[in-house]
Amino acid sequence: MLEHPSPLITKPNQVRIRTLDVGICGTDREICTFVYGAPPSGSEYLVLGHEALGQVVEVGSGVSRFKPGDFVVPSVRRPCPDLSCVPCRQDRQDFCSTWTFTERGINQYHGYMTEYFVDEEKYLTFVPPELRDVAVLVEPLTVAEKGLAQVWKTQQRLPWGSAKPGEPRGKGLNAVVLGAGPVGILGAMALVVNGFKTYVYSRSKKPNPKAALVESFGVEYISSEEVSVEQLAEKVGSIDLIYEAVGVPGITFDVMRALGINGVYVMTGIPAPKSPIPVAASQIMRNIVLKNQAIVGTVNADAEAFSSAIADLGAFNKRWPTALRQVISSRSRLDNYQDLLVGKATGIKNVIAFD
Ligand code: BGC
Ligand code: ZN
């Protein structure tokens, strides 16, 4: 923990924000073991924190969408400077084609684990006051939102599901979420809201708190210690969508064998580099080709994914207010940073509260 200069507005399009909550995730913990992330060039350190909620305290003269008092969440990635990068020039730095983007709190740009931060208006999303206590979950939820946006685009390749106009698009389809961490649980909520019959496949046997939590919002929890991948496929029927939120390569490729006909597999995990492992390559390859499967990775999120995350968080808040609040397993002061960042990982989403 150190003293960091308080940032000031230097451009008309900037907003100065008082930090309220910052979520801790696996990425932060990896940065703290020095296997991931980098400080800004010329800096001896990187300010952590990429999952934030704040309150506007001051706006530059050119800012029109926000006023002091508004609650906002910032996005993470900032565009590369290369004029030939088509995605970055169109505000789609989540698809940066030069790989020279920066990420706040992760990659060459200070994050939000400070009492105040400054950012440009276009990187902020408005948070309705009724979501104040849960809006720190917006950034991890954008992982699912961008993943789903890609699912809809990918599956335009065929007539998919049985939803009629006006019905949730996932109607008639089965989804399996791998992992019951924050990205998995929030992803499962988003899949239910989108009409999928949703299962969470995770290690621990039932009963356990995460199983109880996901079952409280209409998801069936299946333990991989009790149900093999073959049995999972039999139980679910056709697995139309797999949403990987576990980050473990062995499990990820093992479950890939169970993906159904015309299915889509979304990967969100970023494992640290490790030695190669054996996978059922011929079975997987036969399936991908013969069953028309698609595999997509999803990283970071654009402004639209942030807006959908706010909308979905509002829907979760109406349908499952208690379950939603249980995703935040602890709120502590900054003094507790060591436990949260380098101690034993416990709970679901741990949050540092600044106010
Ligand atoms: C963040 C993403 C980021 C990714 C890779 C994740 O934890 O949520 O915004 O792109 O890490 O750095
Ligand atoms: Zn994160």
PDB file of C-alpha atoms in Angstrom, residues 152 159-173 194-195:
ATOM      1  CA  TRP A 152     -25.979 -14.859 -30.909  1.00  0.00           C
ATOM      2  CA  PRO A 159     -32.013 -21.713 -37.145  1.00  0.00           C
ATOM      3  CA  TRP A 160     -31.271 -22.132 -33.404  1.00  0.00           C
ATOM      4  CA  GLY A 161     -33.662 -22.712 -30.498  1.00  0.00           C
ATOM      5  CA  SER A 162     -37.414 -22.413 -30.512  1.00  0.00           C
ATOM      6  CA  ALA A 163     -37.972 -18.833 -29.289  1.00  0.00           C
ATOM      7  CA  LYS A 164     -40.809 -16.978 -30.974  1.00  0.00           C
ATOM      8  CA  PRO A 165     -40.558 -13.201 -31.410  1.00  0.00           C
ATOM      9  CA  GLY A 166     -40.772 -11.560 -27.994  1.00  0.00           C
ATOM     10  CA  GLU A 167     -39.606 -14.678 -26.128  1.00  0.00           C
ATOM     11  CA  PRO A 168     -36.117 -14.942 -24.548  1.00  0.00           C
ATOM     12  CA  ARG A 169     -33.726 -16.049 -27.260  1.00  0.00           C
ATOM     13  CA  GLY A 170     -32.395 -19.088 -25.399  1.00  0.00           C
ATOM     14  CA  LYS A 171     -35.821 -20.753 -25.154  1.00  0.00           C
ATOM     15  CA  GLY A 172     -35.671 -24.468 -25.893  1.00  0.00           C
ATOM     16  CA  LEU A 173     -31.872 -24.596 -25.515  1.00  0.00           C
ATOM     17  CA  ASN A 194     -32.059 -15.345 -21.570  1.00  0.00           C
ATOM     18  CA  GLY A 195     -34.306 -18.405 -21.385  1.00  0.00           C
TER      19      GLY A 195
END
